[in-house]
Backbone as numpy.savetxt, mean C-alpha at the origin, in Angstrom:
# Nx Ny Nz CAx CAy CAz Cx Cy Cz
-16.60 2.20 -12.38 -15.27 1.82 -11.56 -14.32 1.69 -12.80
-13.10 2.28 -12.82 -12.12 2.49 -13.86 -11.62 0.85 -14.11
-11.33 0.85 -15.36 -11.00 -0.72 -15.92 -9.80 -1.12 -15.10
-8.64 -0.28 -14.75 -7.65 -0.69 -14.32 -7.70 -1.22 -12.82
-8.89 -0.50 -12.06 -9.11 -0.99 -10.55 -9.86 -2.38 -10.64
-10.59 -2.57 -11.72 -11.32 -4.00 -12.01 -10.28 -5.05 -12.24
-9.17 -4.71 -13.18 -8.00 -5.60 -13.36 -7.35 -5.84 -11.94
-6.93 -4.82 -11.32 -6.07 -4.98 -9.84 -6.98 -5.95 -8.99
-8.20 -5.81 -9.01 -8.71 -6.84 -8.11 -8.94 -8.11 -8.55
-9.19 -8.34 -9.64 -8.92 -9.68 -10.40 -7.39 -9.97 -10.13
-6.51 -9.24 -10.17 -5.06 -9.63 -10.09 -4.81 -9.98 -8.49
-5.38 -9.51 -7.66 -5.25 -9.69 -6.23 -5.90 -11.00 -5.95
-6.98 -11.25 -6.49 -7.63 -12.71 -6.36 -6.72 -13.71 -6.87
-6.59 -13.39 -8.13 -5.59 -14.47 -9.07 -4.28 -14.93 -8.18
-3.66 -13.75 -7.58 -2.41 -13.97 -6.92 -2.52 -14.55 -5.63
-3.97 -14.74 -5.12 -3.98 -15.27 -3.86 -3.46 -14.29 -2.70
-3.54 -13.14 -3.20 -3.11 -12.14 -2.20 -4.27 -11.52 -1.32
-5.46 -11.44 -1.88 -6.74 -11.19 -1.22 -7.50 -12.45 -0.91
-7.82 -12.54 0.28 -8.39 -13.89 0.72 -9.81 -13.47 1.55
-10.66 -14.41 1.53 -11.66 -14.37 2.40 -11.90 -15.49 3.36
-12.39 -15.10 4.50 -12.57 -16.08 5.44 -12.75 -15.52 7.01
-11.83 -15.92 7.76 -11.64 -15.35 9.25 -10.09 -15.11 9.63
-9.77 -13.92 9.77 -8.34 -13.70 10.03 -8.13 -12.82 11.10
-7.14 -13.07 12.06 -7.00 -12.29 13.11 -5.66 -11.24 12.59
-5.95 -9.98 12.51 -5.06 -8.95 12.09 -3.88 -8.68 13.30
-3.08 -8.05 12.82 -2.01 -7.46 13.91 -2.48 -6.72 14.81
-3.45 -5.95 14.31 -4.18 -5.08 15.48 -5.04 -5.66 16.30
-5.13 -7.16 16.09 -6.18 -8.08 17.02 -7.69 -8.12 16.53
-7.88 -7.31 15.54 -9.43 -7.39 15.03 -9.50 -8.65 14.12
-10.76 -9.27 14.24 -11.05 -10.28 13.68 -11.62 -9.90 12.31
-10.97 -10.24 11.18 -11.53 -9.88 9.93 -12.02 -10.61 8.82
-12.94 -10.45 8.33 -13.58 -11.61 7.18 -12.79 -11.47 5.90
-11.77 -10.64 5.76 -10.84 -10.50 4.65 -9.50 -10.08 5.11
-8.57 -10.43 4.23 -6.99 -10.42 4.43 -6.24 -10.18 3.32
-5.54 -9.26 3.21 -4.67 -8.84 2.03 -3.10 -9.20 2.30
-2.31 -9.60 1.78 -0.94 -10.06 2.11 -0.13 -9.66 0.90
0.45 -8.61 0.76 1.18 -8.37 -0.49 2.61 -9.27 -0.50
2.97 -9.92 0.59 4.13 -10.86 0.63 3.78 -12.18 -0.20
2.52 -12.25 -0.71 2.07 -13.50 -1.38 2.34 -13.24 -2.89
2.66 -11.83 -3.23 3.28 -11.52 -4.82 4.92 -12.13 -4.78
5.00 -13.46 -5.44 6.26 -14.15 -5.21 7.03 -14.23 -6.69
6.39 -14.10 -7.93 6.74 -14.53 -9.18 7.18 -13.17 -9.81
8.23 -13.27 -10.64 8.51 -12.13 -11.42 7.48 -11.42 -12.33
6.61 -12.35 -12.83 5.36 -11.80 -13.55 4.57 -11.10 -12.65
4.24 -11.68 -11.54 3.45 -10.78 -10.50 4.02 -9.53 -10.11
5.24 -9.54 -9.83 5.97 -8.27 -9.30 5.96 -7.25 -10.50
6.07 -7.54 -11.62 6.12 -6.57 -12.77 4.71 -6.10 -12.91
3.68 -6.77 -12.89 2.43 -6.35 -12.97 1.98 -5.36 -11.76
2.34 -5.77 -10.59 2.22 -4.99 -9.52 2.88 -3.86 -9.57
4.19 -3.88 -9.88 4.81 -2.45 -10.10 4.25 -1.64 -11.17
3.44 -2.04 -12.20 2.84 -1.34 -13.12 1.61 -0.48 -12.51
0.69 -1.38 -11.75 -0.44 -0.85 -11.04 0.05 0.32 -10.11
1.06 0.12 -9.29 1.62 1.16 -8.46 1.98 2.29 -9.36
2.57 2.20 -10.47 3.41 3.36 -10.80 2.14 3.99 -11.54
1.07 3.53 -12.08 -0.11 4.23 -12.78 -0.66 4.99 -11.82
-0.99 4.20 -10.53 -1.68 4.94 -9.45 -0.86 6.32 -8.99
0.46 6.17 -8.57 1.35 6.96 -8.32 1.25 8.22 -9.34
1.30 7.86 -10.60 1.53 9.00 -11.60 0.14 9.74 -11.64
-0.98 9.04 -11.51 -2.37 9.72 -11.65 -2.49 10.46 -10.30
-1.84 10.22 -9.23 -2.10 10.95 -7.96 -0.99 12.17 -7.59
0.27 11.75 -8.22 1.47 12.55 -7.73 2.21 13.32 -9.04
1.93 12.64 -10.27 2.54 13.13 -11.41 3.88 12.71 -11.45
4.76 13.48 -11.84 6.22 13.30 -11.96 7.08 14.15 -10.84
6.08 14.75 -9.95 6.54 15.73 -8.92 7.23 15.03 -7.72
8.22 14.03 -7.96 8.77 13.47 -6.75 10.08 12.82 -7.17
10.81 12.49 -6.17 12.38 11.94 -6.50 12.54 10.45 -6.33
11.91 9.97 -5.23 12.35 8.75 -4.36 10.78 8.10 -4.02
10.90 6.69 -4.25 9.82 5.87 -3.78 10.57 5.21 -2.59
10.02 5.39 -1.30 10.49 4.79 -0.06 9.65 3.71 0.40
10.02 2.60 0.38 9.21 1.41 0.95 9.84 0.90 2.22
8.76 1.14 3.37 9.37 0.59 4.74 9.73 -0.85 4.74
10.67 -1.18 5.42 11.11 -2.65 5.51 9.80 -3.37 6.39
9.51 -4.61 5.84 10.19 -5.45 4.88 9.48 -5.46 3.51
8.17 -5.41 3.81 7.32 -5.65 2.38 7.45 -4.50 1.43
7.60 -3.39 1.95 7.89 -2.22 0.98 9.06 -2.03 0.42
10.10 -3.20 0.54 11.40 -2.98 -0.39 11.18 -3.73 -1.79
10.51 -4.79 -1.81 10.25 -5.19 -3.33 9.01 -4.40 -4.00
8.07 -3.70 -3.13 7.36 -2.90 -3.74 7.71 -1.77 -4.33
8.76 -0.93 -3.56 9.38 0.26 -4.13 10.31 -0.02 -5.27
10.95 -1.19 -5.19 11.91 -1.64 -6.52 10.77 -1.82 -7.58
10.04 -2.60 -7.59 9.16 -2.96 -8.57 8.46 -1.50 -9.22
8.04 -0.69 -8.28 7.20 0.37 -8.81 8.27 1.20 -9.43
9.48 1.40 -9.13 10.52 2.50 -9.50 10.93 1.83 -11.05
11.00 0.53 -11.21 11.28 0.13 -12.42 10.21 0.07 -13.40
8.94 -0.14 -13.14 7.79 0.13 -13.80 7.61 1.63 -14.26
7.98 2.43 -13.16 7.83 4.00 -13.53 8.63 4.48 -14.58
9.84 4.02 -14.58 10.79 4.10 -15.66 10.27 3.66 -17.05
9.82 2.61 -16.98 9.50 2.05 -18.30 7.96 2.65 -18.75
7.17 2.80 -18.12 5.90 3.55 -18.47 6.11 5.05 -18.81
6.98 5.72 -17.94 7.04 7.25 -18.04 8.03 7.89 -18.38
9.29 6.85 -18.41 10.45 7.42 -19.01 11.17 8.39 -18.06
10.90 8.01 -16.69 11.66 8.79 -15.59 12.23 8.05 -14.53
13.45 8.14 -14.31 14.18 7.48 -13.43 14.04 8.09 -12.04
13.05 7.17 -11.18 13.01 7.39 -9.77 13.99 6.64 -8.84
14.37 7.11 -7.93 15.34 6.45 -6.99 14.43 5.64 -6.03
14.90 4.49 -5.81 14.20 3.59 -4.67 15.01 3.72 -3.22
14.37 3.75 -2.31 15.08 3.86 -0.77 14.18 2.90 0.13
14.78 2.49 1.25 14.17 1.76 2.11 14.92 1.70 3.48
14.30 1.21 4.49 15.05 1.37 5.80 15.26 -0.01 6.06
16.48 -0.24 6.99 16.80 -1.34 7.63 15.97 -1.59 8.89
15.61 -2.75 9.52 15.00 -2.62 11.03 16.11 -2.44 11.69
17.56 -2.94 11.45 18.59 -2.67 12.53 19.68 -1.73 11.59
20.20 -0.96 12.40 21.29 -0.19 11.73 22.54 -1.10 11.48
23.09 -0.81 10.26 24.32 -1.56 9.97 25.41 -0.65 10.29
26.38 -1.39 11.11 27.62 -0.46 11.46 28.94 -0.98 10.89
28.79 -1.67 9.59 30.01 -1.97 8.91 29.57 -1.99 7.54
30.62 -1.78 6.56 30.45 -1.72 5.12 29.57 -0.88 4.67
28.47 -0.91 3.94 27.48 -0.06 3.77 26.67 0.41 4.98
27.16 1.18 5.54 26.70 1.57 7.02 25.38 2.35 6.94
24.63 2.40 8.01 23.47 3.23 8.11 22.28 2.57 8.24
21.14 3.18 8.14 19.80 2.73 8.52 19.05 2.50 7.07
19.76 3.01 6.02 18.80 3.03 4.63 19.52 1.80 3.55
18.73 1.60 2.95 18.95 0.79 1.52 18.51 1.47 0.40
19.50 1.20 -0.76 19.02 1.75 -1.84 19.61 3.27 -1.88
19.00 4.26 -2.51 19.47 5.44 -2.49 19.57 6.17 -1.18
20.30 7.03 -1.07 20.53 7.96 0.16 19.35 9.13 -0.18
19.06 9.71 0.87 18.19 10.91 0.99 19.02 11.87 1.35
18.68 13.11 0.47 19.28 14.35 0.59 18.54 15.57 0.61
18.84 16.77 1.36 18.10 17.90 1.33 17.29 18.10 0.09
15.96 18.60 0.01 15.39 18.77 -1.22 14.83 17.91 -1.96
15.01 16.52 -1.52 14.35 15.27 -2.18 12.69 15.11 -1.81
12.07 14.78 -2.69 10.45 14.89 -2.73 10.33 13.28 -2.63
9.51 13.04 -1.74 9.50 11.38 -1.42 8.00 10.83 -1.37
7.69 9.87 -2.08 6.50 8.95 -1.85 6.56 7.94 -1.15
5.77 7.52 -0.25 5.97 6.37 0.50 5.02 5.38 -0.07
5.63 4.05 -0.09 4.55 3.13 -0.67 4.88 1.94 0.16
3.34 1.26 0.31 3.17 0.23 1.30 1.84 -0.60 0.70
2.07 -1.82 1.34 0.97 -2.75 0.64 -0.43 -2.37 1.32
-0.67 -2.28 2.44 -1.98 -1.64 2.90 -1.78 -1.20 4.41
-2.57 -0.18 4.72 -2.46 0.62 6.02 -3.75 0.23 6.92
-3.76 -0.51 7.91 -4.91 -0.58 8.74 -4.99 0.05 9.91
-4.04 0.48 10.56 -4.08 1.55 11.63 -3.29 2.73 11.60
-2.21 2.69 10.72 -1.37 3.95 10.32 0.10 3.63 11.21
0.05 2.55 12.14 1.26 2.40 13.09 2.49 2.54 12.22
2.50 1.79 10.94 3.69 1.67 10.29 4.29 3.01 9.91
3.35 4.00 9.85 3.82 5.44 9.24 4.48 6.16 10.54
4.03 5.80 11.69 4.54 6.39 13.06 5.94 5.94 12.95
6.35 4.83 12.57 7.80 4.22 12.30 8.75 4.88 11.35
7.83 5.04 10.36 8.54 5.55 9.03 8.77 6.84 8.94
7.93 7.77 9.19 7.86 9.17 9.18 9.26 9.91 10.06
9.48 9.46 11.17 10.80 10.00 11.76 12.14 9.53 10.96
12.03 8.25 10.51 13.30 7.75 9.82 13.63 8.82 8.53
12.56 8.97 7.84 12.64 9.80 6.42 13.00 11.43 7.18
12.36 11.99 7.99 12.58 13.24 8.35 14.01 13.32 8.85
14.48 12.36 9.65 15.89 12.56 10.07 17.17 12.64 8.92
16.75 12.36 7.91 17.66 12.33 6.65 18.04 13.60 6.29
17.21 14.59 6.65 17.50 16.07 5.92 16.19 16.84 5.61
16.44 17.97 5.03 15.19 18.91 4.78 14.48 18.33 3.42
13.45 17.46 3.67 12.97 16.80 2.48 11.35 17.13 2.64
10.78 16.69 1.56 9.09 16.79 1.37 8.65 15.44 1.24
7.76 15.15 2.14 7.04 13.88 1.75 5.79 14.33 0.90
5.75 13.84 -0.13 4.54 14.03 -1.13 3.17 13.29 -0.74
3.50 12.20 -0.15 2.35 11.45 0.22 2.58 9.91 0.22
1.40 9.24 0.54 1.49 7.70 0.77 0.64 6.81 -0.51
1.07 5.90 -0.93 0.44 5.09 -1.94 0.33 3.77 -1.33
-0.90 3.24 -1.08 -0.90 1.72 -0.72 -1.84 0.95 -1.89
-1.53 -0.38 -1.82 -2.67 -0.96 -2.73 -4.11 -1.15 -2.43
-4.40 -1.33 -1.29 -5.78 -1.55 -0.74 -6.06 -0.46 0.41
-7.07 0.23 0.26 -7.45 1.01 1.35 -8.62 0.27 2.23
-8.35 -0.42 3.41 -9.28 -0.95 4.17 -10.42 -0.34 4.59
-10.32 1.07 4.65 -11.43 1.73 5.11 -12.00 1.59 6.63
-11.06 1.32 7.40 -11.64 1.20 8.77 -10.83 2.05 9.67
-11.32 2.28 10.89 -10.61 3.36 11.97 -9.35 2.91 12.06
-8.41 4.27 12.17 -7.02 4.17 12.56 -6.88 4.07 14.24
-5.62 4.46 14.55 -5.26 4.59 15.78 -6.28 5.19 16.62
-6.69 6.34 16.22 -7.45 7.40 16.80 -8.99 7.03 17.08
-9.30 5.83 16.45 -10.82 5.30 16.67 -11.85 6.11 16.07
-11.53 7.05 14.99 -12.71 7.73 14.49 -12.53 7.75 12.87
-11.65 8.41 12.56 -11.25 8.54 11.05 -10.33 7.50 10.67
-10.62 7.05 8.97 -9.88 5.94 8.54 -8.33 6.13 8.80
-7.34 5.15 8.90 -6.03 5.21 8.85 -5.59 6.33 7.76
-6.01 6.27 6.69 -5.46 7.11 5.54 -5.87 8.54 5.84
-7.17 8.83 6.48 -7.59 10.02 6.74 -6.58 10.60 8.04
-6.31 9.83 8.83 -5.62 10.18 10.02 -3.96 10.61 9.72
-3.65 9.83 8.83 -2.24 10.26 7.94 -2.26 11.66 7.50
-3.45 11.76 6.65 -3.44 13.30 6.22 -3.39 14.17 7.14
-4.49 13.93 8.31 -4.34 14.88 9.18 -3.19 15.09 9.95
-2.69 14.32 10.45 -1.46 14.16 11.31 0.01 14.63 10.74
0.12 14.10 9.58 1.53 14.42 8.87 1.30 15.48 7.72
-0.08 15.91 7.28 0.06 16.83 6.37 0.42 16.40 4.78
0.37 15.23 4.54 0.46 14.98 3.24 -0.81 13.97 2.61
-0.81 13.60 1.45 -1.82 13.05 0.90 -1.74 11.51 0.89
-2.58 10.73 1.02 -2.68 9.33 1.29 -3.65 8.49 0.21
-3.22 7.73 -0.64 -4.18 7.45 -1.74 -4.00 5.82 -1.73
-5.06 5.18 -2.40 -4.99 3.80 -2.54 -5.19 3.39 -4.11
-4.69 2.19 -4.59 -5.14 1.88 -5.90 -6.50 1.47 -5.89
-7.03 0.70 -5.02 -8.47 0.39 -4.85 -8.80 0.44 -3.41
-10.29 0.61 -3.15 -10.63 0.55 -1.64 -11.69 -0.78 -1.58
-11.77 -1.18 -0.19 -12.61 -2.35 0.06 -13.75 -2.22 -0.49
-14.42 -1.05 -0.66 -15.78 -0.61 -0.98 -15.67 -1.13 -2.58
-14.50 -0.90 -3.39 -14.48 -1.13 -4.79 -14.48 -2.79 -4.91
-13.72 -3.29 -4.02 -13.55 -4.69 -3.96 -14.98 -5.45 -3.69
-15.57 -5.14 -2.79 -17.06 -5.68 -2.60 -18.06 -5.33 -3.65
-17.97 -4.09 -4.07 -18.76 -3.75 -5.24 -18.72 -4.60 -6.51
-17.33 -4.93 -6.70 -17.05 -5.64 -7.93 -17.24 -7.22 -7.81
-16.85 -7.80 -6.68 -17.12 -9.19 -6.45 -18.43 -9.73 -5.78
-19.30 -8.71 -5.34 -20.30 -9.43 -4.70 -21.51 -9.91 -5.61
-21.54 -11.24 -5.28 -22.37 -12.13 -6.15 -22.17 -12.04 -7.56
-21.00 -11.81 -8.02 -20.58 -11.88 -9.30 -19.57 -12.88 -9.67
-19.93 -13.79 -10.49 -18.82 -14.92 -10.61 -17.60 -14.48 -11.26
-16.43 -14.86 -10.76 -15.13 -14.66 -11.45 -14.42 -15.85 -11.54
-14.15 -16.29 -12.62 -13.59 -17.74 -13.10 -14.39 -18.77 -12.54
-15.70 -18.61 -12.48 -16.59 -19.90 -11.98 -16.82 -19.78 -10.69
-16.30 -18.89 -9.93 -16.50 -18.98 -8.43 -17.01 -17.41 -7.71
-18.11 -17.63 -6.88 -18.38 -16.39 -6.16 -17.66 -16.09 -5.02
-16.75 -15.07 -4.95 -15.78 -14.68 -3.84 -16.66 -14.10 -2.75
-17.48 -13.33 -2.98 -18.29 -12.61 -1.96 -19.85 -12.82 -2.17
-20.38 -13.90 -1.56 -21.74 -14.27 -1.52 -22.48 -13.45 -0.33
-23.86 -13.57 -0.06 -24.53 -12.99 0.79 -24.11 -13.27 2.12
-23.48 -14.28 2.59 -23.01 -14.50 3.91 -22.00 -13.78 4.02
-21.00 -13.92 3.24 -19.80 -12.98 3.50 -19.88 -11.67 3.39
-20.83 -11.00 2.47 -21.07 -9.74 2.65 -21.86 -9.22 3.91
-22.43 -10.05 4.54 -23.27 -9.90 5.71 -22.07 -9.72 6.91
-20.93 -10.61 6.83 -19.73 -10.46 7.70 -19.04 -9.12 7.42
-18.98 -8.89 6.13 -18.16 -7.48 5.97 -18.85 -6.53 6.38
-20.44 -6.37 6.14 -21.04 -5.32 6.77 -21.16 -5.32 8.34
-20.96 -6.35 9.00 -20.83 -6.49 10.46 -19.67 -6.06 10.86
-18.34 -6.26 10.12 -17.23 -5.81 10.71 -17.10 -4.24 10.53
-17.74 -3.80 9.33 -17.57 -2.26 9.13 -18.57 -1.68 10.23
-19.54 -2.12 10.61 -20.43 -1.52 11.55 -19.54 -1.42 13.06
-18.50 -2.08 13.19 -17.75 -2.05 14.51 -16.44 -0.94 13.91
-15.87 -1.43 12.97 -14.45 -0.87 12.75 -14.39 0.22 11.45
-15.55 0.26 10.79 -15.63 1.08 9.63 -15.46 2.61 10.04
-14.83 3.26 8.90 -14.45 4.70 9.02 -15.36 5.46 8.01
């Protein structure tokens, strides 16, 4: 496993973004692990997070895009942090854009925050995690409505590697098939399990035999 992936897994654990136990997801699934990018709250955490995203985006998409689009609400700080990091690491100014949940009808009117989107723009969507792909169903038409644009792909921090809305393929694979653009992650849940299983990190075992069995059971039902 690449060094930056190991560091990112440790970063998620240190930031208490990745947790293990019993959690009920938005989809209703009962999961033995939970990832919440809303727990990145300090300047240091957001700076580091932006750098991890920027590196993964550069590795997968190069400089062949103009805008980072972060769906409201969690995608807003992600797109800002990643755009800043991209400029610092690669010397290229990428615009950030996000959507509002409600259209604003006064002052800075419209549904978008940050940059406008115009014909010819190439866009990378940035999210925290995609479990079912439902958020892309909401995001895709908003972006398409702005003009003749190209969506280069989607970048998430963690690929949960479970069935999407169709109940067969993973959410990221469903997105590739349905929308025709690439979908990548900084790390997968397989990477996390492989790295943390029965391996002490800062004196603690995060994935022991009991939790590993619960993860395996979860994937026997929901894995893709």
